[in-house]
mmCIF file of C-alpha atoms in Angstrom:
data_model
loop_
_atom_site.group_PDB
_atom_site.id
_atom_site.type_symbol
_atom_site.label_atom_id
_atom_site.label_comp_id
_atom_site.label_asym_id
_atom_site.label_seq_id
_atom_site.Cartn_x
_atom_site.Cartn_y
_atom_site.Cartn_z
ATOM 1 C CA GLN U 2 0.184 -0.060 -0.227
ATOM 2 C CA GLN U 3 2.809 2.334 0.828
ATOM 3 C CA ILE U 4 4.776 1.689 -2.364
ATOM 4 C CA ALA U 5 1.310 1.978 -4.453
ATOM 5 C CA LYS U 6 0.602 5.474 -2.343
ATOM 6 C CA ASP U 7 4.476 6.628 -3.046
ATOM 7 C CA TYR U 8 4.707 5.554 -6.893
ATOM 8 C CA GLY U 9 0.850 5.115 -8.319
ATOM 9 C CA ASP U 10 -1.527 2.455 -8.592
ATOM 10 C CA GLY U 11 0.173 -0.730 -10.394
ATOM 11 C CA ALA U 12 3.711 -0.126 -9.185
ATOM 12 C CA ILE U 13 3.442 -3.304 -7.624
ATOM 13 C CA MET U 14 0.828 -6.175 -7.728
ATOM 14 C CA ARG U 15 0.450 -9.847 -7.152
ATOM 15 C CA LEU U 16 1.256 -11.844 -10.339
ATOM 16 C CA GLY U 17 -1.830 -13.834 -9.580
ATOM 17 C CA ASP U 18 -4.328 -11.078 -9.492
ATOM 18 C CA SER U 19 -4.171 -10.926 -12.913
ATOM 19 C CA GLU U 20 -5.127 -14.415 -14.093
ATOM 20 C CA GLN U 21 -4.429 -14.044 -17.880
ATOM 21 C CA MET U 22 -1.712 -11.482 -18.823
ATOM 22 C CA ASP U 23 -2.752 -10.969 -22.429
ATOM 23 C CA VAL U 24 -0.078 -9.201 -24.713
ATOM 24 C CA GLU U 25 -1.477 -6.489 -26.519
ATOM 25 C CA THR U 26 -0.166 -6.494 -30.057
ATOM 26 C CA ILE U 27 0.151 -4.506 -33.267
ATOM 27 C CA PRO U 28 -1.009 -7.302 -36.151
ATOM 28 C CA THR U 29 0.989 -7.386 -39.173
ATOM 29 C CA GLY U 30 -1.645 -8.278 -41.453
ATOM 30 C CA ASN U 31 -0.191 -11.334 -42.743
ATOM 31 C CA ILE U 32 -1.689 -14.980 -41.177
ATOM 32 C CA LEU U 33 1.648 -16.603 -41.210
ATOM 33 C CA ILE U 34 3.927 -14.019 -39.576
ATOM 34 C CA ASP U 35 1.362 -13.324 -36.613
ATOM 35 C CA ARG U 36 1.425 -17.317 -36.214
ATOM 36 C CA ALA U 37 4.790 -17.353 -35.804
ATOM 37 C CA LEU U 38 5.315 -14.514 -33.383
ATOM 38 C CA GLY U 39 2.544 -16.843 -31.240
ATOM 39 C CA VAL U 40 0.421 -13.463 -30.021
ATOM 40 C CA GLY U 41 -0.998 -12.550 -33.235
ATOM 41 C CA GLY U 42 1.630 -9.725 -34.114
ATOM 42 C CA PHE U 43 4.209 -7.288 -32.675
ATOM 43 C CA PRO U 44 3.446 -6.777 -28.879
ATOM 44 C CA ARG U 45 3.057 -3.309 -27.565
ATOM 45 C CA GLY U 46 5.277 -2.061 -24.707
ATOM 46 C CA ARG U 47 8.358 -3.963 -26.084
ATOM 47 C CA ILE U 48 11.648 -3.650 -28.203
ATOM 48 C CA VAL U 49 11.701 -5.588 -31.408
ATOM 49 C CA GLU U 50 14.838 -6.332 -33.437
ATOM 50 C CA ILE U 51 14.192 -7.332 -37.197
ATOM 51 C CA PHE U 52 17.899 -8.378 -38.897
ATOM 52 C CA GLY U 53 19.164 -9.582 -41.578
ATOM 53 C CA PRO U 54 21.046 -9.470 -45.404
ATOM 54 C CA GLU U 55 20.625 -6.362 -47.557
ATOM 55 C CA SER U 56 17.037 -6.520 -49.249
ATOM 56 C CA SER U 57 15.592 -9.047 -47.299
ATOM 57 C CA GLY U 58 12.636 -7.442 -46.455
ATOM 58 C CA LYS U 59 13.595 -5.670 -43.118
ATOM 59 C CA THR U 60 12.167 -2.006 -44.084
ATOM 60 C CA THR U 61 9.315 -3.742 -45.921
ATOM 61 C CA LEU U 62 7.999 -5.734 -42.926
ATOM 62 C CA THR U 63 8.281 -2.353 -40.308
ATOM 63 C CA LEU U 64 6.292 -0.350 -42.820
ATOM 64 C CA THR U 65 3.825 -3.166 -43.081
ATOM 65 C CA VAL U 66 3.664 -2.894 -39.238
ATOM 66 C CA ILE U 67 3.062 0.710 -39.413
ATOM 67 C CA ALA U 68 0.305 0.485 -42.103
ATOM 68 C CA GLN U 69 -1.525 -1.864 -39.861
ATOM 69 C CA ALA U 70 -1.380 0.275 -36.593
ATOM 70 C CA GLN U 71 -2.105 3.474 -38.953
ATOM 71 C CA LYS U 72 -5.540 1.444 -39.848
ATOM 72 C CA ARG U 73 -6.480 1.048 -36.129
ATOM 73 C CA GLY U 74 -6.124 4.734 -35.710
ATOM 74 C CA GLY U 75 -2.874 4.657 -34.504
ATOM 75 C CA LEU U 76 -0.026 7.016 -34.617
ATOM 76 C CA ALA U 77 3.670 5.871 -36.024
ATOM 77 C CA ALA U 78 6.996 7.399 -36.538
ATOM 78 C CA PHE U 79 9.999 6.681 -38.743
ATOM 79 C CA ILE U 80 13.333 7.709 -37.782
ATOM 80 C CA ASP U 81 15.060 7.088 -41.198
ATOM 81 C CA VAL U 82 18.804 6.879 -39.815
ATOM 82 C CA GLU U 83 20.078 5.046 -43.525
ATOM 83 C CA HIS U 84 18.047 8.279 -45.171
ATOM 84 C CA ALA U 85 16.553 5.689 -47.635
ATOM 85 C CA LEU U 86 13.065 5.783 -47.049
ATOM 86 C CA ASP U 87 10.936 5.895 -50.290
ATOM 87 C CA PRO U 88 7.660 7.470 -49.788
ATOM 88 C CA SER U 89 5.904 6.141 -52.958
ATOM 89 C CA TYR U 90 7.102 2.735 -51.693
ATOM 90 C CA ALA U 91 5.635 3.155 -48.441
ATOM 91 C CA ARG U 92 2.382 4.296 -49.727
ATOM 92 C CA LYS U 93 2.118 1.335 -51.997
ATOM 93 C CA LEU U 94 2.380 -0.770 -48.928
ATOM 94 C CA GLY U 95 -0.659 0.906 -47.402
ATOM 95 C CA VAL U 96 1.002 3.276 -45.235
ATOM 96 C CA ASN U 97 -0.826 6.802 -44.831
ATOM 97 C CA VAL U 98 2.490 9.057 -45.698
ATOM 98 C CA ASP U 99 0.470 12.271 -44.644
ATOM 99 C CA GLU U 100 0.153 11.070 -41.388
ATOM 100 C CA LEU U 101 3.429 9.565 -40.786
ATOM 101 C CA LEU U 102 6.019 11.323 -38.578
ATOM 102 C CA VAL U 103 9.526 11.052 -40.104
ATOM 103 C CA SER U 104 12.961 11.895 -38.904
ATOM 104 C CA GLN U 105 16.488 12.055 -40.457
ATOM 105 C CA PRO U 106 18.796 12.590 -37.658
ATOM 106 C CA SER U 107 22.395 13.717 -38.224
ATOM 107 C CA SER U 108 23.940 11.506 -35.623
ATOM 108 C CA GLY U 109 23.061 8.244 -33.111
ATOM 109 C CA GLU U 110 22.553 10.544 -30.156
ATOM 110 C CA GLU U 111 19.954 12.513 -31.855
ATOM 111 C CA ALA U 112 18.023 9.666 -33.302
ATOM 112 C CA LEU U 113 17.653 7.968 -29.673
ATOM 113 C CA ARG U 114 16.976 11.260 -28.075
ATOM 114 C CA ILE U 115 14.133 11.581 -30.809
ATOM 115 C CA CYS U 116 13.142 8.038 -30.053
ATOM 116 C CA GLU U 117 13.215 8.999 -26.343
ATOM 117 C CA THR U 118 11.079 12.236 -26.451
ATOM 118 C CA LEU U 119 8.583 10.452 -28.831
ATOM 119 C CA VAL U 120 8.094 7.644 -26.221
ATOM 120 C CA ARG U 121 7.481 10.074 -23.430
ATOM 121 C CA SER U 122 4.784 11.506 -25.329
ATOM 122 C CA ASN U 123 2.835 8.464 -24.948
ATOM 123 C CA ALA U 124 0.898 9.229 -28.245
ATOM 124 C CA LEU U 125 2.788 6.597 -30.503
ATOM 125 C CA ASP U 126 1.992 3.203 -31.273
ATOM 126 C CA VAL U 127 5.084 2.553 -33.169
ATOM 127 C CA ILE U 128 8.424 3.650 -33.587
ATOM 128 C CA VAL U 129 10.834 2.374 -36.285
ATOM 129 C CA ILE U 130 14.676 3.086 -36.371
ATOM 130 C CA ASP U 131 16.190 2.045 -39.449
ATOM 131 C CA SER U 132 18.509 0.965 -38.633
ATOM 132 C CA VAL U 133 21.173 0.472 -35.886
ATOM 133 C CA ALA U 134 24.100 -0.186 -38.286
ATOM 134 C CA ALA U 135 23.924 3.191 -39.223
ATOM 135 C CA LEU U 136 23.788 4.869 -35.990
ATOM 136 C CA VAL U 137 26.777 7.156 -36.260
ATOM 137 C CA THR U 138 28.167 8.399 -32.755
ATOM 138 C CA LYS U 139 28.927 12.318 -32.620
ATOM 139 C CA GLN U 140 32.601 11.034 -31.687
ATOM 140 C CA GLU U 141 32.710 9.390 -34.920
ATOM 141 C CA LEU U 142 31.368 12.164 -36.814
ATOM 142 C CA GLU U 143 33.655 14.665 -35.285
ATOM 143 C CA GLY U 144 36.862 12.433 -35.795
ATOM 144 C CA GLU U 145 38.541 11.534 -39.213
ATOM 145 C CA ILE U 146 37.957 8.697 -41.392
ATOM 146 C CA GLY U 147 39.573 5.800 -40.046
ATOM 147 C CA ASP U 148 40.246 6.899 -36.511
ATOM 148 C CA SER U 149 39.653 4.505 -34.080
ATOM 149 C CA THR U 150 36.290 4.591 -32.311
ATOM 150 C CA VAL U 151 35.784 0.764 -30.712
ATOM 151 C CA GLY U 152 32.861 0.281 -28.835
ATOM 152 C CA ALA U 153 31.364 3.901 -29.155
ATOM 153 C CA GLN U 154 28.294 2.759 -31.154
ATOM 154 C CA ALA U 155 27.837 -0.332 -28.334
ATOM 155 C CA ARG U 156 27.998 2.144 -25.637
ATOM 156 C CA LEU U 157 25.542 4.509 -27.096
ATOM 157 C CA MET U 158 23.059 1.555 -27.491
ATOM 158 C CA SER U 159 23.552 0.361 -24.209
ATOM 159 C CA ALA U 160 23.253 3.920 -22.388
ATOM 160 C CA ALA U 161 19.829 4.471 -24.748
ATOM 161 C CA LEU U 162 18.172 1.078 -23.854
ATOM 162 C CA ARG U 163 18.686 0.964 -20.509
ATOM 163 C CA LYS U 164 16.881 4.338 -20.098
ATOM 164 C CA LEU U 165 13.964 3.675 -22.800
ATOM 165 C CA THR U 166 12.941 0.088 -21.770
ATOM 166 C CA ALA U 167 10.854 1.247 -18.513
ATOM 167 C CA LEU U 168 9.583 4.225 -20.785
ATOM 168 C CA ILE U 169 8.655 1.964 -23.548
ATOM 169 C CA SER U 170 6.802 -0.593 -21.246
ATOM 170 C CA LYS U 171 4.633 2.480 -19.449
ATOM 171 C CA ALA U 172 3.786 4.235 -22.842
ATOM 172 C CA LYS U 173 2.771 0.842 -24.692
ATOM 173 C CA THR U 174 4.733 1.666 -27.445
ATOM 174 C CA THR U 175 6.110 -0.662 -30.107
ATOM 175 C CA VAL U 176 9.835 0.211 -30.942
ATOM 176 C CA ILE U 177 11.173 -1.526 -33.943
ATOM 177 C CA PHE U 178 15.042 -1.456 -34.571
ATOM 178 C CA THR U 179 16.148 -2.951 -37.798
ATOM 179 C CA ASN U 180 19.815 -4.142 -38.242
ATOM 180 C CA GLN U 181 22.177 -5.630 -40.678
ATOM 181 C CA ILE U 182 24.188 -8.631 -40.382
ATOM 182 C CA ARG U 183 28.066 -8.267 -40.320
ATOM 183 C CA GLU U 184 30.700 -11.321 -40.522
ATOM 184 C CA LYS U 185 33.340 -12.051 -37.713
ATOM 185 C CA ILE U 186 36.855 -12.466 -39.376
ATOM 186 C CA GLY U 187 38.591 -15.774 -39.159
ATOM 187 C CA VAL U 188 35.636 -17.922 -37.572
ATOM 188 C CA MET U 189 36.195 -21.704 -38.419
ATOM 189 C CA PHE U 190 33.540 -23.016 -36.305
ATOM 190 C CA GLY U 191 29.986 -22.011 -35.513
ATOM 191 C CA ASN U 192 28.135 -18.810 -36.734
ATOM 192 C CA PRO U 193 30.268 -16.228 -38.380
ATOM 193 C CA GLU U 194 27.249 -13.598 -38.491
ATOM 194 C CA ARG U 195 26.692 -11.018 -36.071
ATOM 195 C CA THR U 196 24.737 -7.875 -35.571
ATOM 196 C CA PRO U 197 26.327 -4.320 -34.809
ATOM 197 C CA GLY U 198 25.646 -2.240 -31.990
ATOM 198 C CA GLY U 199 26.969 -4.428 -29.425
ATOM 199 C CA LYS U 200 24.739 -6.979 -27.048
ATOM 200 C CA ALA U 201 22.417 -4.593 -25.307
ATOM 201 C CA LEU U 202 19.706 -4.968 -28.143
ATOM 202 C CA LYS U 203 19.852 -8.764 -27.883
ATOM 203 C CA PHE U 204 19.191 -8.524 -24.155
ATOM 204 C CA TYR U 205 16.533 -5.796 -24.194
ATOM 205 C CA ALA U 206 14.548 -6.990 -27.327
ATOM 206 C CA SER U 207 11.678 -9.004 -26.455
ATOM 207 C CA VAL U 208 11.523 -10.433 -30.050
ATOM 208 C CA ARG U 209 14.270 -10.860 -32.158
ATOM 209 C CA ILE U 210 13.475 -11.454 -36.437
ATOM 210 C CA ASP U 211 15.796 -13.148 -38.520
ATOM 211 C CA ILE U 212 14.877 -12.425 -42.104
ATOM 212 C CA ARG U 213 16.201 -13.748 -45.241
ATOM 213 C CA ARG U 214 15.587 -13.923 -48.675
ATOM 214 C CA ILE U 215 15.316 -17.451 -50.030
ATOM 215 C CA GLY U 216 14.325 -17.261 -53.736
ATOM 216 C CA ALA U 217 13.034 -15.157 -56.775
ATOM 217 C CA ILE U 218 9.350 -15.237 -57.458
ATOM 218 C CA LYS U 219 9.235 -15.393 -61.569
ATOM 219 C CA GLN U 220 6.591 -14.911 -64.083
ATOM 220 C CA THR U 221 6.193 -17.610 -66.893
ATOM 221 C CA ASP U 222 8.340 -15.231 -69.388
ATOM 222 C CA GLY U 223 11.001 -15.580 -66.606
ATOM 223 C CA ALA U 224 10.481 -11.700 -65.201
ATOM 224 C CA VAL U 225 11.131 -11.711 -61.354
ATOM 225 C CA THR U 226 8.209 -10.017 -59.918
ATOM 226 C CA GLY U 227 9.081 -10.694 -56.088
ATOM 227 C CA ASN U 228 10.928 -12.636 -53.539
ATOM 228 C CA ARG U 229 10.233 -15.737 -51.363
ATOM 229 C CA THR U 230 11.193 -14.705 -47.871
ATOM 230 C CA LYS U 231 11.661 -16.679 -44.723
ATOM 231 C CA ILE U 232 11.645 -15.318 -41.263
ATOM 232 C CA LYS U 233 12.658 -17.229 -37.917
ATOM 233 C CA VAL U 234 11.875 -15.711 -34.645
ATOM 234 C CA VAL U 235 15.096 -16.443 -32.892
ATOM 235 C CA LYS U 236 14.258 -14.824 -29.538
ATOM 236 C CA ASN U 237 10.839 -14.751 -28.176
ATOM 237 C CA LYS U 238 9.707 -13.442 -24.282
ATOM 238 C CA VAL U 239 5.893 -13.240 -25.158
ATOM 239 C CA ALA U 240 5.474 -16.841 -26.882
ATOM 240 C CA PRO U 241 7.522 -19.818 -27.663
ATOM 241 C CA PRO U 242 10.359 -18.981 -30.073
ATOM 242 C CA PHE U 243 11.952 -20.510 -32.877
ATOM 243 C CA GLN U 244 8.774 -20.582 -35.013
ATOM 244 C CA GLU U 245 9.278 -19.926 -38.669
ATOM 245 C CA ALA U 246 7.170 -18.504 -41.362
ATOM 246 C CA GLU U 247 7.693 -18.273 -45.346
ATOM 247 C CA PHE U 248 5.970 -15.795 -47.200
ATOM 248 C CA ASP U 249 5.715 -13.871 -50.612
ATOM 249 C CA ILE U 250 7.169 -10.258 -50.893
ATOM 250 C CA MET U 251 5.756 -8.700 -54.222
ATOM 251 C CA TYR U 252 7.490 -5.912 -55.694
ATOM 252 C CA ASN U 253 4.106 -3.971 -56.401
ATOM 253 C CA GLU U 254 2.407 -4.643 -53.148
ATOM 254 C CA GLY U 255 4.699 -5.887 -50.728
ATOM 255 C CA ILE U 256 4.134 -8.604 -48.304
ATOM 256 C CA SER U 257 1.229 -11.023 -49.967
ATOM 257 C CA ASN U 258 -1.442 -11.777 -47.668
ATOM 258 C CA THR U 259 -3.289 -13.826 -50.640
ATOM 259 C CA GLY U 260 -0.122 -16.223 -50.807
ATOM 260 C CA ALA U 261 -0.129 -16.521 -47.131
ATOM 261 C CA LEU U 262 -3.813 -17.632 -47.218
ATOM 262 C CA LEU U 263 -3.492 -19.753 -50.021
ATOM 263 C CA ASP U 264 -0.421 -21.651 -47.953
ATOM 264 C CA LEU U 265 -2.255 -21.969 -45.136
ATOM 265 C CA ALA U 266 -5.321 -23.264 -46.833
ATOM 266 C CA LEU U 267 -3.459 -26.060 -48.322
ATOM 267 C CA GLU U 268 -1.314 -26.547 -45.051
ATOM 268 C CA LYS U 269 -4.909 -27.432 -43.256
ATOM 269 C CA GLY U 270 -6.552 -29.208 -46.064
ATOM 270 C CA ILE U 271 -9.292 -26.321 -46.873
ATOM 271 C CA MET U 272 -7.706 -26.404 -50.502
ATOM 272 C CA GLU U 273 -5.886 -29.351 -51.873
ATOM 273 C CA LYS U 274 -2.998 -29.594 -54.338
ATOM 274 C CA ARG U 275 -3.105 -32.494 -57.230
ATOM 275 C CA GLY U 276 -0.299 -32.226 -59.619
ATOM 276 C CA SER U 277 -0.127 -28.498 -60.622
ATOM 277 C CA TRP U 278 -3.816 -28.057 -60.222
ATOM 278 C CA ILE U 279 -5.267 -26.681 -56.765
ATOM 279 C CA SER U 280 -8.969 -27.698 -55.934
ATOM 280 C CA TYR U 281 -11.399 -26.163 -53.608
ATOM 281 C CA LYS U 282 -14.522 -28.301 -52.267
ATOM 282 C CA GLY U 283 -13.913 -30.787 -55.115
ATOM 283 C CA THR U 284 -13.533 -28.677 -57.723
ATOM 284 C CA GLN U 285 -10.358 -27.537 -59.789
ATOM 285 C CA PHE U 286 -9.530 -23.821 -58.794
ATOM 286 C CA ALA U 287 -6.825 -22.992 -60.589
ATOM 287 C CA GLN U 288 -3.498 -24.453 -62.033
ATOM 288 C CA GLY U 289 -0.388 -23.315 -60.389
ATOM 289 C CA ARG U 290 0.184 -20.871 -57.399
ATOM 290 C CA ASP U 291 0.344 -17.748 -59.235
ATOM 291 C CA ALA U 292 -2.618 -18.098 -60.799
ATOM 292 C CA ALA U 293 -4.433 -19.574 -57.530
ATOM 293 C CA LYS U 294 -3.104 -16.257 -56.195
ATOM 294 C CA GLU U 295 -4.875 -14.458 -58.743
ATOM 295 C CA ALA U 296 -8.163 -16.137 -58.791
ATOM 296 C CA LEU U 297 -8.289 -15.366 -54.939
ATOM 297 C CA LYS U 298 -7.855 -11.736 -55.534
ATOM 298 C CA ALA U 299 -10.385 -11.698 -58.032
ATOM 299 C CA ASP U 300 -13.061 -13.495 -55.891
ATOM 300 C CA GLU U 301 -13.693 -11.877 -52.808
ATOM 301 C CA ASN U 302 -16.628 -14.054 -51.865
ATOM 302 C CA VAL U 303 -14.226 -17.064 -52.176
ATOM 303 C CA TYR U 304 -11.373 -15.277 -50.370
ATOM 304 C CA LEU U 305 -13.339 -14.191 -47.219
ATOM 305 C CA GLU U 306 -14.845 -18.056 -47.066
ATOM 306 C CA ILE U 307 -11.396 -19.410 -47.590
ATOM 307 C CA GLU U 308 -10.046 -16.909 -44.808
ATOM 308 C CA ALA U 309 -13.020 -17.631 -42.300
ATOM 309 C CA ALA U 310 -12.072 -21.404 -42.877
ATOM 310 C CA VAL U 311 -8.298 -21.195 -42.147
ATOM 311 C CA LEU U 312 -9.090 -18.731 -39.041
ATOM 312 C CA GLU U 313 -11.286 -21.286 -37.855
ATOM 313 C CA ALA U 314 -8.652 -24.163 -38.337
ATOM 314 C CA LEU U 315 -6.239 -21.924 -36.540
ATOM 315 C CA ASN U 316 -8.487 -21.063 -33.712
ATOM 316 C CA GLY U 317 -8.854 -24.918 -32.971
ATOM 317 C CA ASP U 318 -5.191 -25.519 -33.045
ATOM 318 C CA LYS U 319 -4.910 -22.973 -30.039
ATOM 319 C CA LYS U 320 -7.526 -24.705 -28.081
ATOM 320 C CA ALA U 321 -6.054 -28.213 -28.869
#
């Protein structure tokens, strides 16, 4: 009672008082990704790290989450450290560019201070920092190229995250850091890959997602129209980790929800594949995966019918 009086209601409580500690989330809009995350989306009030090689879909995934948050009436900010945000691409992914807050800071310290100010405002649902690898400290900016600034970026991240974690939790803001991959020199055994920015982000992130491009999606004439992408949730504090999902990222639309629905419908036996033909309710629906995706897009009634059946099957899995 004394603690509650001094620090406010909710400062201390019995864990058993809340029988079900439901995690509030921001869905990605893609059933496969939401299933891999275990709680139906990115958790609110937590730090998320998305890392992977170049052009693997990191920024696409963050912009998709921003679009979903905006659809639910939320406010989002994009701290563009790489100075590479393309507004026309963001618009294609469903982002309301007019409502999106964008900052292009000149240093790592400035980027993280802006992030802190936005979190303290309690007004934002999602903040994206793209990317940790591009956060340059003032010490490095003011020095000459080639000067040794060992550990400066790691110290900056460690100090910032110590401060931010509690603020993010109280504000119920989802803060997403994207990160690149580097290779350790001379590693003979084990994984040579590492992420820049020190170890602090690994500890403070509730969810860490490894995203990779695993193949190209081609039309019959050989033109590449998108990438087949795989994510692995390598750390998850809100659900079981090591879940995986494969999905399509199409160049003109972003993450394909139609492709995800088709994959799940086949997995759950709602649709069947015989040779190259895909059938639904015993009748031939389309020949080939791409044709089936187009047919699903064209027929909204069938799309909604299959979506309802897939969601019912997924809910049945959860209860089981």
